[in-house]
Every structure is written in C-alpha cells, then in structure tokens.
Coordinates of C-alpha atoms and ligand atoms in Angstrom, one line a residue:
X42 CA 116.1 196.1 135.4
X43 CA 113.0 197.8 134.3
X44 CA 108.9 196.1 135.9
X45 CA 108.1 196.2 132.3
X46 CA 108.5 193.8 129.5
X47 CA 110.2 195.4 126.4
X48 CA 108.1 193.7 123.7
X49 CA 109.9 195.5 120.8
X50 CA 112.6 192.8 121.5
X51 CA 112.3 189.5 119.6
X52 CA 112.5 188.2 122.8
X53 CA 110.4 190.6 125.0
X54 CA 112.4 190.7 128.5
X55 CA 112.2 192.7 131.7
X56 CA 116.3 192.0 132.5
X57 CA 117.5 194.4 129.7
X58 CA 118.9 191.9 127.4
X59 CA 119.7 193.7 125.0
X60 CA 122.7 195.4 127.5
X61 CA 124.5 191.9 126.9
X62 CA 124.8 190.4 122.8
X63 CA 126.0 187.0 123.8
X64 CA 123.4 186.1 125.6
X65 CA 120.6 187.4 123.3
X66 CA 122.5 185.9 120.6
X67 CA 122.8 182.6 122.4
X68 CA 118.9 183.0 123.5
X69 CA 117.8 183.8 120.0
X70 CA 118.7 181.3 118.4
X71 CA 117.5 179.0 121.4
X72 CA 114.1 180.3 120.4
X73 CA 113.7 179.1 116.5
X74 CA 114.0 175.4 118.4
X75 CA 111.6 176.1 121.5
X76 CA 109.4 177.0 118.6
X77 CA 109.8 173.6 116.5
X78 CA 109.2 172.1 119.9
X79 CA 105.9 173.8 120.6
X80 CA 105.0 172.9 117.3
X81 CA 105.8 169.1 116.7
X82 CA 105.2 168.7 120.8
X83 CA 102.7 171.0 121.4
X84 CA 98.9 171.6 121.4
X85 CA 97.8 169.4 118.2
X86 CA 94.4 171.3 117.8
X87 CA 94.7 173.8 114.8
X88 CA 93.3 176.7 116.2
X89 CA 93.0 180.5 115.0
X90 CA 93.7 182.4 118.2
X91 CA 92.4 182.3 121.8
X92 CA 91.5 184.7 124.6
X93 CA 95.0 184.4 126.2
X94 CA 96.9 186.5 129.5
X95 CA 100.3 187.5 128.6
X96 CA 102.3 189.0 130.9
X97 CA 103.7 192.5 130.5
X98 CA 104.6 193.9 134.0
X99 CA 106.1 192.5 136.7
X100 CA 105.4 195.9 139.2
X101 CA 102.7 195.2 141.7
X102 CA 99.7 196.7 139.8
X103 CA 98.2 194.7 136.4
X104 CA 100.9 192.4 135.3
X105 CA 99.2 191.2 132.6
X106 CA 97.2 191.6 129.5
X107 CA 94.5 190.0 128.1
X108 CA 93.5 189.5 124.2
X109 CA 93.0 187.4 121.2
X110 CA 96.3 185.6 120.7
X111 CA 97.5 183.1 117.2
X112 CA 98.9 180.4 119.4
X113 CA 102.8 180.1 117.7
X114 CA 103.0 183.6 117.6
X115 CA 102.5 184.3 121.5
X116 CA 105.2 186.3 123.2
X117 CA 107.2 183.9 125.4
X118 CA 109.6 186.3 127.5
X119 CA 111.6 186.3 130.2
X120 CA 110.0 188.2 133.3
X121 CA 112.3 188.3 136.5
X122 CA 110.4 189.7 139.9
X123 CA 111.9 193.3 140.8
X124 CA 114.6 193.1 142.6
X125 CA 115.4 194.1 146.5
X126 CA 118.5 195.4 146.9
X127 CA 118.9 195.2 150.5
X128 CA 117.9 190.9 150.2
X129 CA 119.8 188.9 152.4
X130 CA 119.8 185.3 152.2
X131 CA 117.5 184.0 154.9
X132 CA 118.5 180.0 156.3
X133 CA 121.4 178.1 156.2
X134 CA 124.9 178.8 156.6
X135 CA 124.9 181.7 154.7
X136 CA 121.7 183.1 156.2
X137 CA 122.3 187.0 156.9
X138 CA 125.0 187.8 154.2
X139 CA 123.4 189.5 150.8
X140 CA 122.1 187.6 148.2
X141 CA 124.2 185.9 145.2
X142 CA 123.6 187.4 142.1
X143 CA 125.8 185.1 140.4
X144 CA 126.6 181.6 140.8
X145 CA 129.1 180.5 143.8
X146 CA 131.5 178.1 142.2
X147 CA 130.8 175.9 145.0
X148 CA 127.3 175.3 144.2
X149 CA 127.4 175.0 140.8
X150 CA 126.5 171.7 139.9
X151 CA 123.4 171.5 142.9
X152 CA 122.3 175.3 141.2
X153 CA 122.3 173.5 138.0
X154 CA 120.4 170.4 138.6
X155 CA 118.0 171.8 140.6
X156 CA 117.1 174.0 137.6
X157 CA 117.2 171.2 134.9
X158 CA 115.1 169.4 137.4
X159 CA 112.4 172.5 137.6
X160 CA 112.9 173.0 134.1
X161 CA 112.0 169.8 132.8
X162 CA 108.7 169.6 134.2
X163 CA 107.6 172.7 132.4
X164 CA 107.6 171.9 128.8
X165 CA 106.5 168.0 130.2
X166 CA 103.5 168.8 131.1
X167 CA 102.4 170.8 127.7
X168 CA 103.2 167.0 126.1
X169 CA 100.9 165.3 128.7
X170 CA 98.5 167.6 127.7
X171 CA 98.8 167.8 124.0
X172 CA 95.5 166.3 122.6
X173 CA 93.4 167.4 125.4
X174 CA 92.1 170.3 123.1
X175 CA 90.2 167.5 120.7
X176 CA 88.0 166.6 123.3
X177 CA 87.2 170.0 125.6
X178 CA 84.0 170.3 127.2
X179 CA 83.8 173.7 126.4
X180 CA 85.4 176.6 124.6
X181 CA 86.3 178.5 128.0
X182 CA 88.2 175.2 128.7
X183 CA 90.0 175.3 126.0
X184 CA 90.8 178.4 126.7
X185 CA 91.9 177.5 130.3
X186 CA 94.3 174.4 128.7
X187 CA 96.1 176.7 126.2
X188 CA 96.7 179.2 129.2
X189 CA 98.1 176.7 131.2
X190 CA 100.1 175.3 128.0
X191 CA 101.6 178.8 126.9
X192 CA 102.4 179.6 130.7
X193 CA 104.3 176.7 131.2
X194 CA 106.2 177.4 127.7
X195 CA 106.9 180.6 129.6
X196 CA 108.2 178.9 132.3
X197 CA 110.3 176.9 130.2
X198 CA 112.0 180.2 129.0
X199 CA 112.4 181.3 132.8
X200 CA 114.5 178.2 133.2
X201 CA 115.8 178.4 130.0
X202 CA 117.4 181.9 130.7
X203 CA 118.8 180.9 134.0
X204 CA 121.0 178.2 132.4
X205 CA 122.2 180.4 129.5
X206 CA 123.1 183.5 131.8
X207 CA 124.8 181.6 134.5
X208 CA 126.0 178.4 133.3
X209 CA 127.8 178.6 130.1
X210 CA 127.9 176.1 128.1
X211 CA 126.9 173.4 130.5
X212 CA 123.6 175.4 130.8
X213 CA 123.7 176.2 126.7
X214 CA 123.6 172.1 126.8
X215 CA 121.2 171.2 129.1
X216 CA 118.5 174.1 127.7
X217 CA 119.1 171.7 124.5
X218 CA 118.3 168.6 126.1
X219 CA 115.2 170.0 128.0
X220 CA 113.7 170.3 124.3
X221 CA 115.4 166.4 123.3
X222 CA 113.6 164.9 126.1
X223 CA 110.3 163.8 126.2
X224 CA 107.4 163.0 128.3
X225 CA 106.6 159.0 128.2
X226 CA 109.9 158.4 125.5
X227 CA 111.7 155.2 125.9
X228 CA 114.7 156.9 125.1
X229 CA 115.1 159.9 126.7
X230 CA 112.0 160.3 129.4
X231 CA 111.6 163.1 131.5
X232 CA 113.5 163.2 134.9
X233 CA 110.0 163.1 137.1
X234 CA 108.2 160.0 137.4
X235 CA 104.5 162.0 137.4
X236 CA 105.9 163.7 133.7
X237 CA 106.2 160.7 132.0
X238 CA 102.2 159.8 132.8
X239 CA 99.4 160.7 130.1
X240 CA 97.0 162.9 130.5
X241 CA 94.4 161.4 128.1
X242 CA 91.6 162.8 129.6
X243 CA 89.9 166.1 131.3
X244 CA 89.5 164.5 134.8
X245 CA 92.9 163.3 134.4
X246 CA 93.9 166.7 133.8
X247 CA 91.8 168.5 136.1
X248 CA 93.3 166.1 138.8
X249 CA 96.6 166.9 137.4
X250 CA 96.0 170.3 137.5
X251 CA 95.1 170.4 141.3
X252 CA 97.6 167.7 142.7
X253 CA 101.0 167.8 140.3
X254 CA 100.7 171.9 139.7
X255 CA 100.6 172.0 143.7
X256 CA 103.9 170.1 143.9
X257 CA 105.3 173.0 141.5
X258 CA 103.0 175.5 143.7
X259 CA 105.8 174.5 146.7
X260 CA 109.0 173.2 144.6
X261 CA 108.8 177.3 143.2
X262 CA 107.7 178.5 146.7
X263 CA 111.3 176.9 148.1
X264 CA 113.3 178.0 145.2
X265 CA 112.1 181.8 145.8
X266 CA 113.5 181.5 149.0
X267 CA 117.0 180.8 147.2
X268 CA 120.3 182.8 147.7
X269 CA 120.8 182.6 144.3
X270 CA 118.9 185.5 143.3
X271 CA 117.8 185.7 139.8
X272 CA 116.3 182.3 140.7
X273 CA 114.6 183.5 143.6
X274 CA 113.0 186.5 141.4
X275 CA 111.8 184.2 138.4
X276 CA 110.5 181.6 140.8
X277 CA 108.1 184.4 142.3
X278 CA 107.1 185.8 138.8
X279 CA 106.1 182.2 137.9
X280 CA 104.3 181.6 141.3
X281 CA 102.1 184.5 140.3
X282 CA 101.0 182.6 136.7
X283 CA 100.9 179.4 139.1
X284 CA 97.6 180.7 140.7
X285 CA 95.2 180.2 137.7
X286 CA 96.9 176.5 136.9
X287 CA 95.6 176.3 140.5
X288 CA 92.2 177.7 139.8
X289 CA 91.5 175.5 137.0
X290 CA 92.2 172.5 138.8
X291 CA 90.8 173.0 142.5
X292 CA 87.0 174.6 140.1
X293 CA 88.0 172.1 137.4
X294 CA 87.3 169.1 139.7
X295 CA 84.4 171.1 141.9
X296 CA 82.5 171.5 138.3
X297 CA 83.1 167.4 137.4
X298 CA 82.0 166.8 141.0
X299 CA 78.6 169.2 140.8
X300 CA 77.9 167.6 138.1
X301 CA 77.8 163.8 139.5
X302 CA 75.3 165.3 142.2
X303 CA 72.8 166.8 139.8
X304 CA 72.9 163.6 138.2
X305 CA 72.7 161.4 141.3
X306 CA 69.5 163.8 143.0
X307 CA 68.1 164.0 139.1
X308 CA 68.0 160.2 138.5
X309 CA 68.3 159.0 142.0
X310 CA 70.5 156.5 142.0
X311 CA 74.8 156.2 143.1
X312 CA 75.1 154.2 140.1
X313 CA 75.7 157.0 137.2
X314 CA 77.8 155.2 134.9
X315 CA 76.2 155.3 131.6
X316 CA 73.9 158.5 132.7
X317 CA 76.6 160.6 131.1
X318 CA 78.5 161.4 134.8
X319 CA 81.1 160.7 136.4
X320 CA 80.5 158.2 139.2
X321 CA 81.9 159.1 142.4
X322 CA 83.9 156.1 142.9
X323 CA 85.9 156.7 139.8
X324 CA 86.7 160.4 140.6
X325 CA 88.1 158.9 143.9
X326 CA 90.5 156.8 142.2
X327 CA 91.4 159.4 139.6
X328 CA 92.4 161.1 143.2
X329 CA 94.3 158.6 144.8
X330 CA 96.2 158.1 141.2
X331 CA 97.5 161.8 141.0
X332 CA 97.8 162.4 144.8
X333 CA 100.0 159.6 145.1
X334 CA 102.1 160.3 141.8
X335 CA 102.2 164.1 142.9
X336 CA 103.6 162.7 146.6
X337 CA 106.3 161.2 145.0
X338 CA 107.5 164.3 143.7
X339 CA 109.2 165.5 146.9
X340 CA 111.6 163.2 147.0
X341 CA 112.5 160.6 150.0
X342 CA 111.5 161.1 153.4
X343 CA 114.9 161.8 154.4
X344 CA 117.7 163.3 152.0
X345 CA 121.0 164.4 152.1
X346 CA 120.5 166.4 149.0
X347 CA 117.9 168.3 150.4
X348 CA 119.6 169.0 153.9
X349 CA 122.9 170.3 151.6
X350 CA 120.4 172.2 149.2
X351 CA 119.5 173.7 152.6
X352 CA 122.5 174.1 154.7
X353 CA 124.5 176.0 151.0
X354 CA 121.0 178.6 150.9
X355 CA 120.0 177.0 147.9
X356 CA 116.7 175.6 148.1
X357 CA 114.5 177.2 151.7
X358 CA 111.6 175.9 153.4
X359 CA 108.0 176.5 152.2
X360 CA 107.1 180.1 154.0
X361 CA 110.8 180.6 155.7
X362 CA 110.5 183.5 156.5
X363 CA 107.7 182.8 159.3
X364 CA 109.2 179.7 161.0
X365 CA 110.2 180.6 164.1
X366 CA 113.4 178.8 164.3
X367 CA 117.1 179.8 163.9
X368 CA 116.7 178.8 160.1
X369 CA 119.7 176.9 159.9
X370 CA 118.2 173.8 161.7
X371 CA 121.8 172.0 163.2
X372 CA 120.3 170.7 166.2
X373 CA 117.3 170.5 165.3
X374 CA 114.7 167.2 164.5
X375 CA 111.6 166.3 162.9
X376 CA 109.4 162.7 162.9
X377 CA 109.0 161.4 159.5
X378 CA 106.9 158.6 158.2
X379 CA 109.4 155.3 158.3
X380 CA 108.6 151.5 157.7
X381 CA 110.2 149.6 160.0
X382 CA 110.5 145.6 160.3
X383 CA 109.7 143.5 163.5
X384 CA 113.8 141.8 163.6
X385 CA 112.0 138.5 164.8
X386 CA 108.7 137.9 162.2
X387 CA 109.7 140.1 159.6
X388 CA 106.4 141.6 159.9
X389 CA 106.4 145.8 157.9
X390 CA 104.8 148.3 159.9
X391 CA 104.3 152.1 158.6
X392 CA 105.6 154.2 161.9
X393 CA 107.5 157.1 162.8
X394 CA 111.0 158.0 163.3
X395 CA 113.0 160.7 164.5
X396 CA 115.6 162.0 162.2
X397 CA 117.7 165.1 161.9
X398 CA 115.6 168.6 160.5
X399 CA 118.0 169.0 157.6
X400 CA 117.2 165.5 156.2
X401 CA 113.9 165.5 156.7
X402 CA 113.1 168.6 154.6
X403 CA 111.5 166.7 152.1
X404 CA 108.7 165.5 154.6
X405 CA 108.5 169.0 155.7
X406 CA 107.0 170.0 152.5
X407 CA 105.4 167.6 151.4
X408 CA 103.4 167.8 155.1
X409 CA 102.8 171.4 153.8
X410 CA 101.7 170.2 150.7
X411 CA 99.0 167.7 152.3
X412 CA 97.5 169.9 154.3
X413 CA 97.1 172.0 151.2
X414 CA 95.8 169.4 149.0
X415 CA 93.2 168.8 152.0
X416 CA 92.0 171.8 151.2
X417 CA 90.4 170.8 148.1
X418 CA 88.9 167.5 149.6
X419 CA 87.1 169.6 151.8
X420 CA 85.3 171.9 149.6
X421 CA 84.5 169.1 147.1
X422 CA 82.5 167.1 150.0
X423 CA 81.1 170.1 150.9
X424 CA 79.5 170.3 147.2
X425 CA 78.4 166.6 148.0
X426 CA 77.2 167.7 151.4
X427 CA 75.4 170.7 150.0
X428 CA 74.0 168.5 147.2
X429 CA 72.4 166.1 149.4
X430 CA 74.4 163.4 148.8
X431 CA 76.3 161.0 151.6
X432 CA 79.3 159.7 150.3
X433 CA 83.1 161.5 150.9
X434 CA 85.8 162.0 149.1
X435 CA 89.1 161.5 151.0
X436 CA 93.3 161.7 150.1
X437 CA 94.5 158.3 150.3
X438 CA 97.2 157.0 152.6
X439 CA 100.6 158.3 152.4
X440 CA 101.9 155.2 151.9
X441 CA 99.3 154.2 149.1
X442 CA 100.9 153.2 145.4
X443 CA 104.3 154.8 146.5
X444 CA 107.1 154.7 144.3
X445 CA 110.3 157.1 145.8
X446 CA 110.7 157.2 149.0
X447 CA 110.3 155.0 152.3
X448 CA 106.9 153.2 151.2
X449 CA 108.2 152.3 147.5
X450 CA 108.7 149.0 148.3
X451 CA 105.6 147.8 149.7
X452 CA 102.0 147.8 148.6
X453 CA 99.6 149.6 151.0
X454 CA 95.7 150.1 150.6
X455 CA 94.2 153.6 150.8
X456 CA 93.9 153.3 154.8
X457 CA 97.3 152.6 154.8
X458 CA 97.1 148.9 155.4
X459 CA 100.4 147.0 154.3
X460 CA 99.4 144.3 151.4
X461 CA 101.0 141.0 150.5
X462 CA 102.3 141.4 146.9
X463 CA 99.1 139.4 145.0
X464 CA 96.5 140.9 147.1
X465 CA 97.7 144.2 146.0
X466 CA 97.6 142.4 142.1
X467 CA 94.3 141.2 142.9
X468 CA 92.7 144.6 144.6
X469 CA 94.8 147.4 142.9
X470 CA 91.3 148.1 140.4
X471 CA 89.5 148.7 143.4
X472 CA 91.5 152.2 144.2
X473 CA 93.1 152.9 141.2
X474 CA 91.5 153.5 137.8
X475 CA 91.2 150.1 135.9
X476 CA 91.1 150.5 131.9
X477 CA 87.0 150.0 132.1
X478 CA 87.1 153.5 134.5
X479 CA 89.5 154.5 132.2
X480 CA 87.6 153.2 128.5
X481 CA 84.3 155.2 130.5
X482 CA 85.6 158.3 131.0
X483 CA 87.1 158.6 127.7
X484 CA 83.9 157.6 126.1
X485 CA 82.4 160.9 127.7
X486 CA 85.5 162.9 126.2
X487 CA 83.8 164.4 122.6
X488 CA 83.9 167.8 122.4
X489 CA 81.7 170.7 122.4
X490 CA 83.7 173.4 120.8
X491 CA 80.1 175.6 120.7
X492 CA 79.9 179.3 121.9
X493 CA 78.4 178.9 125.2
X494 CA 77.6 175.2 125.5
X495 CA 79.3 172.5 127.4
X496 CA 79.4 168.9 127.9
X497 CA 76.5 167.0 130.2
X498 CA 79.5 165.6 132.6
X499 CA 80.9 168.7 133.8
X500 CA 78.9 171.5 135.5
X501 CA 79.8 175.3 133.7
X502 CA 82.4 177.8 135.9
X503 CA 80.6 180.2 138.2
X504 CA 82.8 182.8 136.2
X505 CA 83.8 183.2 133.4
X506 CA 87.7 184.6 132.6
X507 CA 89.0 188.5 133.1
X508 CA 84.9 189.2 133.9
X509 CA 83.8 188.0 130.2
X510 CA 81.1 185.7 130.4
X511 CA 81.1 182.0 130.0
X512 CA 79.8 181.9 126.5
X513 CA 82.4 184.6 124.7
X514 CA 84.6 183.7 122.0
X515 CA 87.2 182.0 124.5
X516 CA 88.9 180.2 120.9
X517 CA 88.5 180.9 117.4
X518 CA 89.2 177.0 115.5
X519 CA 90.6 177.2 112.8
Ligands
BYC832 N1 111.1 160.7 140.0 O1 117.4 162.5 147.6 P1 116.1 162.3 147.0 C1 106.2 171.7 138.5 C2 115.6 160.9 142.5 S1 106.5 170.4 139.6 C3 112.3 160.2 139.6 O2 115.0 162.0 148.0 P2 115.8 165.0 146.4 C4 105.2 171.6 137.5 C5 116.5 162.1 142.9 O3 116.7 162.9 141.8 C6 107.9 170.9 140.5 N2 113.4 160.4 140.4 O4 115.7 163.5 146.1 C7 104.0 171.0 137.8 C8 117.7 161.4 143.4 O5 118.5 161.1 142.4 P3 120.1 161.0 142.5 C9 109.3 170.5 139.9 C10 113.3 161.0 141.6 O6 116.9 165.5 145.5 C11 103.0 170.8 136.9 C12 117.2 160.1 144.1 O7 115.9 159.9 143.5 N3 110.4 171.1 140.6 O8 106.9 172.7 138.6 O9 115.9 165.3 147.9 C13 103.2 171.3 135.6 C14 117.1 160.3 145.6 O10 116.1 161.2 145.9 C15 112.1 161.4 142.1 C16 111.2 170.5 141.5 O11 111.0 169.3 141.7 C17 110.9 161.3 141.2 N4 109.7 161.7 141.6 O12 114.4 165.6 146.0 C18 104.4 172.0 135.3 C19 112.2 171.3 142.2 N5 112.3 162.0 143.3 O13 120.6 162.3 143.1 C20 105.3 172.1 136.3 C21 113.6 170.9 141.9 C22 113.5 161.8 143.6 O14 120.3 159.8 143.5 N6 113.9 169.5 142.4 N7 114.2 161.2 142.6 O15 120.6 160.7 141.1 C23 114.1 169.2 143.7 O16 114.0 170.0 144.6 C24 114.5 167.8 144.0 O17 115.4 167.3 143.1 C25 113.4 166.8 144.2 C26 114.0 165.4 144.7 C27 112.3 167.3 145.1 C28 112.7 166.5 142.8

C-alpha cells in the first residue's frame, strides 16, 4: 500500500488496485451506477464547481487538497489508513493475536451487516440533504453542504470497497442494494430510523450535523478498533473527514444561536418570531428532535449483538485502548437505564439496573456520546450567557421520544417524566417541533447565493474555509 492516492486510476486508490483486475473490474463498473445515484439522488442545485477538499494522502502531513471542483466529476476514491504491521487485535477473545486481514469465516455474516449497516447511512444522508442547496444562507454554506455531501459519497465508496474485496458476491449484492435503497421510501427505506427523516431545513441540518454525524463520530471510532483490519484502516481515514461534518454542525448551530441574541438584545424582547430569528424555544425542540433520533442510533440498552460483536473483536469500545480493564469484560458489569414496573399498581418508573459489561455496550457509548453532545450545549449557553441573555439550552431526557431501546414504549417529557399516552398527544408540540415551528423556519429558508452576504437568521463563521475569507467564491452556480 502506498499514503498516496494514485489519481491516474479511474478510480483513484491508495490500496494498489490496480495489482488485482477483478476487483477493479467489479469496482468499475460499480461506479457508472454510484454516479446515476449521485445524480438522480443527489444535490439537486445545478451548480458550476465549488471550493471543495479532496483527499490525496493518507500519511500524517497534508492529506488533502483544496480547489475548484465540477461536482459529478469529483474524485471519489478509496483511501485506507497506513497500515501497522505489528497491530494486534486489542479486546475480546481474540485480544493479543495479529490482526485479520481477511475475513474469518466465522464472522462473516456479523462483518457484513455491520458494514451494510455503516454503509447505508452514508449515501442516506446526501438524500436528506438534497434540496438544502436552494435555500443556503450563504455561499460558504453551500460550500460546507456539498463538502459534507461529496465526503459522505466517499464514504460510501470506503464501504463499498470493503464489500467487493471481502465478500464476494454477497458484498457485490448488497453494494447494489445500498444504491436501491432510499431514505424516507416506502419500499425499500433505509435500515436507520434517523435516515429515513427529512432534512428540509438549515437548522434541521445543522442539528443533524452536530447530533446524527456524532453517532457516526463513535459507530467509526468502535469499528477502528476492529480485528478486521482493512476496516479498522478505512474507518480511521473516514474519522479524519468526520471532523469538519463536526465543525459545521457544533459553529453551524453557535452562528443560528448568535444570531437569536443580537436579535433579542437589538429588539428587546424573547419573542423573535417574525423579527427574522430564530426563537430560542424552537431551536430547543429542533434539539430534543435530533438528540433523541440520534440516541436511538445505538441500539438497545442491553444487546447480545453487541456483547458477540465484542467478544469475536469485531466492533471495540469507544477509546479501547485507554480503559483500564482486561478488555474482554467476562466478569465484568455496568448499570444501564431500565424501566421497571411496580408488580402491584403497574405503575412505570425510569431506574437503573445492573447487567453484564458485554450487553450493555450499547449504553457504554452512547454514555460516551452524551457527554460529548454536552459539549455543545455548553458552549451554545455560553453564547447566551455572553450575550446577555437568561434562558438555557439543555439535552432532553434520555428517555424523551424514544423509539429503540428500553424507553420505546412509553412517552416521557424532556425531564424524564413518564406520560399517560393522551397527555403526551396533547403536549408533544410543546418539546418537539409542531408544523407552525416547522412552516416558520422554512419561511426564513430563501437563499442568498451572493459573494459575501448571508441571511439575517444566521450570524457569519468566525472563519472562513482553508484560511480564504468568508466572502470568496465558495460556489460558482451554474
Ligand atoms: N433503527 O440489538 P440491538 C453515520 C435494530 S451514523 C432501526 O439493540 P445492535 C453517519 C437492530 O438492527 C453511524 N433498527 O442493536 C451519520 C436489531 O435488528 P435485528 C452508523 C434498529 O445491533 C451522519 C434490533 O433493532 N453506523 O455514520 O446492538 C451522516 C435490536 O437492536 C435501530 C453504525 O450504526 C435503529 N436506530 O445495535 C452519515 C455502525 N437500532 O438484529 C453517516 C454499525 C437497532 O433484531 N451498526 N435496530 O434484526 C451497529 O453497530 C449496530 O447495528 C447498531 C444497532 C448500533 C446500529
């Protein structure tokens, strides 16, 4: 393997694919269709080129390259991290042997779906986020979305290669289906719950940008730990793209929150709604929508997937490396969140409960996850605190509009009060968006696609991308 991309390929690649015909044969003519995908499926706003990063390098200094870019002809490759030959796999029952560089028979069909499973998300979220480009605030935006677009069709083709290297025809099958299926179809929906929501607007995708690209932030973080190898590699190439999907949510919701403040100290008055800002209430609910969506991600509290994920060395911890354990967890526990049933009223309570580690891995990261995610909380009330202004945002309850796991089947308020099914009917517009939040925020949506201006809801970035300034020629419209 080579750090650097070969880009006179038609499929530029760092893992020499030209040393094996099948595969680039098999992977070529993969491509013609990714491509009908990206354009039937893709970003809908015609557009000449924009400033975009592509990656070139996977070595430890500049990986990327930046540059005016015509959308359909940017080059998707396959970039796997450099490998360490001396890797050993690192938990489970396996931990301490060398690293798989192919496939255990054994583990096949877990390998598999946990890749479909990753894989699927990718090319879902460029669908969410399809007709965003109509309505950006500003040209560096737009910029930001197609990044985040293209980087995800990249990710697709990380996947995409994993399947057709190391699954045969199974995988030639399934990289097929991840282009069939479809975010929000009634046919043939996405696997995800969170992938089959729209993203119809730029808090929505802001939001989605911060809480749902977090989950991927520590589903990629686990897989890098993987024994299978050439997952492990491309999961830690893709975390390194991860970090500006991150950026542009955590600044993307600071900007819509600055914003608000200048609006509230300007006209004095909570009540901006129709002042051309976003009122605070409304960002919290766009919140607790997309925290609560992005929770359900990790799966149930307990789950005997994720213990034998663990206990095979397929899918680690978040960090594994620096738990200070025996990192195979066989008599070890953990509490997780449990609702539990007085036997004589019948009364539901949200408790704890002792179960074994390897179950609970699920609650392990998404407790990583939270604590992450309260990250972002706190520096958006410190732009309220800063700004003079009293009211706090805050993550809602983790059992709060649940729908996998131990809380799916009961209602629960944002402080984690259980509801009887009509109140929940009768309050749910209170702490989730209701279609006049929703009809609102749209209405602010019209786009300023001029050099250097930006819409009155959102406040511009403190930078501007790869040190240009916030009014260059981010996108060139066709
Ligand atoms: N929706 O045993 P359980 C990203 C199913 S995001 C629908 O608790 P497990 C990105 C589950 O499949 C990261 N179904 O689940 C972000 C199981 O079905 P079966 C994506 C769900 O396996 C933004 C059953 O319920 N990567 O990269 O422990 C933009 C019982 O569940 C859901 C990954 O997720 C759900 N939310 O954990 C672009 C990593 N949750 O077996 C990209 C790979 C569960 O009974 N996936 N179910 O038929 C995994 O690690 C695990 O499969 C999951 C689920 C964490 C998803």
């Amino acid at each position: 393997m080579s750090t650097t991309a070969d880009y006179s390929e038609k499929i530029p690649n760092n893992v020499n694919l030209h040393e094996d015909r099948r595969l680039q044969r098999a992977l070529e003519s993969w491509q013609p269709n990714f491509l009908h995908w990206w354009q039937t499926m893709g970003p809908t706003l015609p557009t000449q080129d924009v400033y975009l990063r592509t990656a070139i390098n996977v070595g430890r200094d500049g990986w990327a390259q930046f540059g005016h870019v015509a959308m359909p002809e940017y080059r998707w490759g396959i970039f796997l991290a450099e490998r360490d030959p001396g890797r050993k796999v690192g938990f489970g029952e396996h931990r301490g042997e060398p690293v798989w560089g192919k496939v255990p028979g054994e583990y096949r069909a877990e390998l598999q779906r946990l890749i479909v499973i990753q894989g699927d998300t990718e090319p879902a979220s460029v669908e969410q986020q399809r007709n965003l480009g109509a309505t950006a605030p500003s040209l560096y935006d737009l910029r930001n979305l197609f990044q985040v677009n293209v980087e995800e069709g990249r990710h697709l083709w990380a996947m995409v290669y994993l399947l057709h290297a190391y699954f045969g025809r199974e995988g030639r099958e399934e990289a097929e289906e991840l282009l069939h299926r479809n975010s929000g179809s009634l046919d043939s929906p996405r696997i995800l719950g969170a992938f089959n929501e729209e993203t119809p607007d730029w808090l929505s995708f802001y939001m989605f940008t911060y809480f749902t690209d977090r989950d991927g932030k520590y589903q990629l973080g686990t897989l890098k730990e993987s024994a299978f190898d050439p997952l492990s590699r491309t999961c830690e190439f893709m975390l390194k793209e991860e970090a500006h999907h991150m950026m542009v949510g955590t600044t993307g919701v600071d900007r819509v929150v600055q914003r608000t403040v200048e609006v509230m100290r300007e006209r004095d008055t909570d009540d901006v709604a129709g002042l051309g800002a976003i009122p605070l209430p409304v960002i919290q609910k766009y919140l607790n929508f997309h925290y609560s969506v992005s929770l359900d991600l990790f799966g149930g509290e307990t789950s005997t997937n994720v213990a034998n994920y663990y206990t095979a060395g397929l899918k680690g911890r978040w960090l594994e490396d620096r738990r200070k354990d025996d990192h195979k967890l066989t008599s070890d526990s953990i509490m997780v969140d449990t609702l539990s049933e007085d036997a004589r009223t019948g009364e539901q309570s949200i408790g704890q409960t002792e179960v074994s580690a390897l179950v609970g891995l699920n609650t392990d990261l998404r407790r990583e996850y939270i604590a992450d995610c309260q990250g972002g909380v706190k520096r958006w009330n410190r732009i309220l605190e800063e700004g003079g202004v009293r009211q706090r945002l805050k993550l809602p309850h983790i059992a709060f509009n649940r729908k996998v796991g131990a809380f799916a089947g009961v209602e629960a308020t944002p402080d984690g009060e259980i509801l009887p099914a009509g109140e929940w009917q009768r309050r749910q517009g209170e702490w989730l968006p209701t279609d006049v939040d929703k009809t609102y925020v749209r209405s602010l949506m019209r786009p300023v696609h001029e050099r250097g201006k930006i819409a009155a809801w959102i406040a511009p970035p403190r930078n501007g991308i790869n040190g240009q300034p916030f009014d260059y020629d981010y996108v060139h419209l066709a």
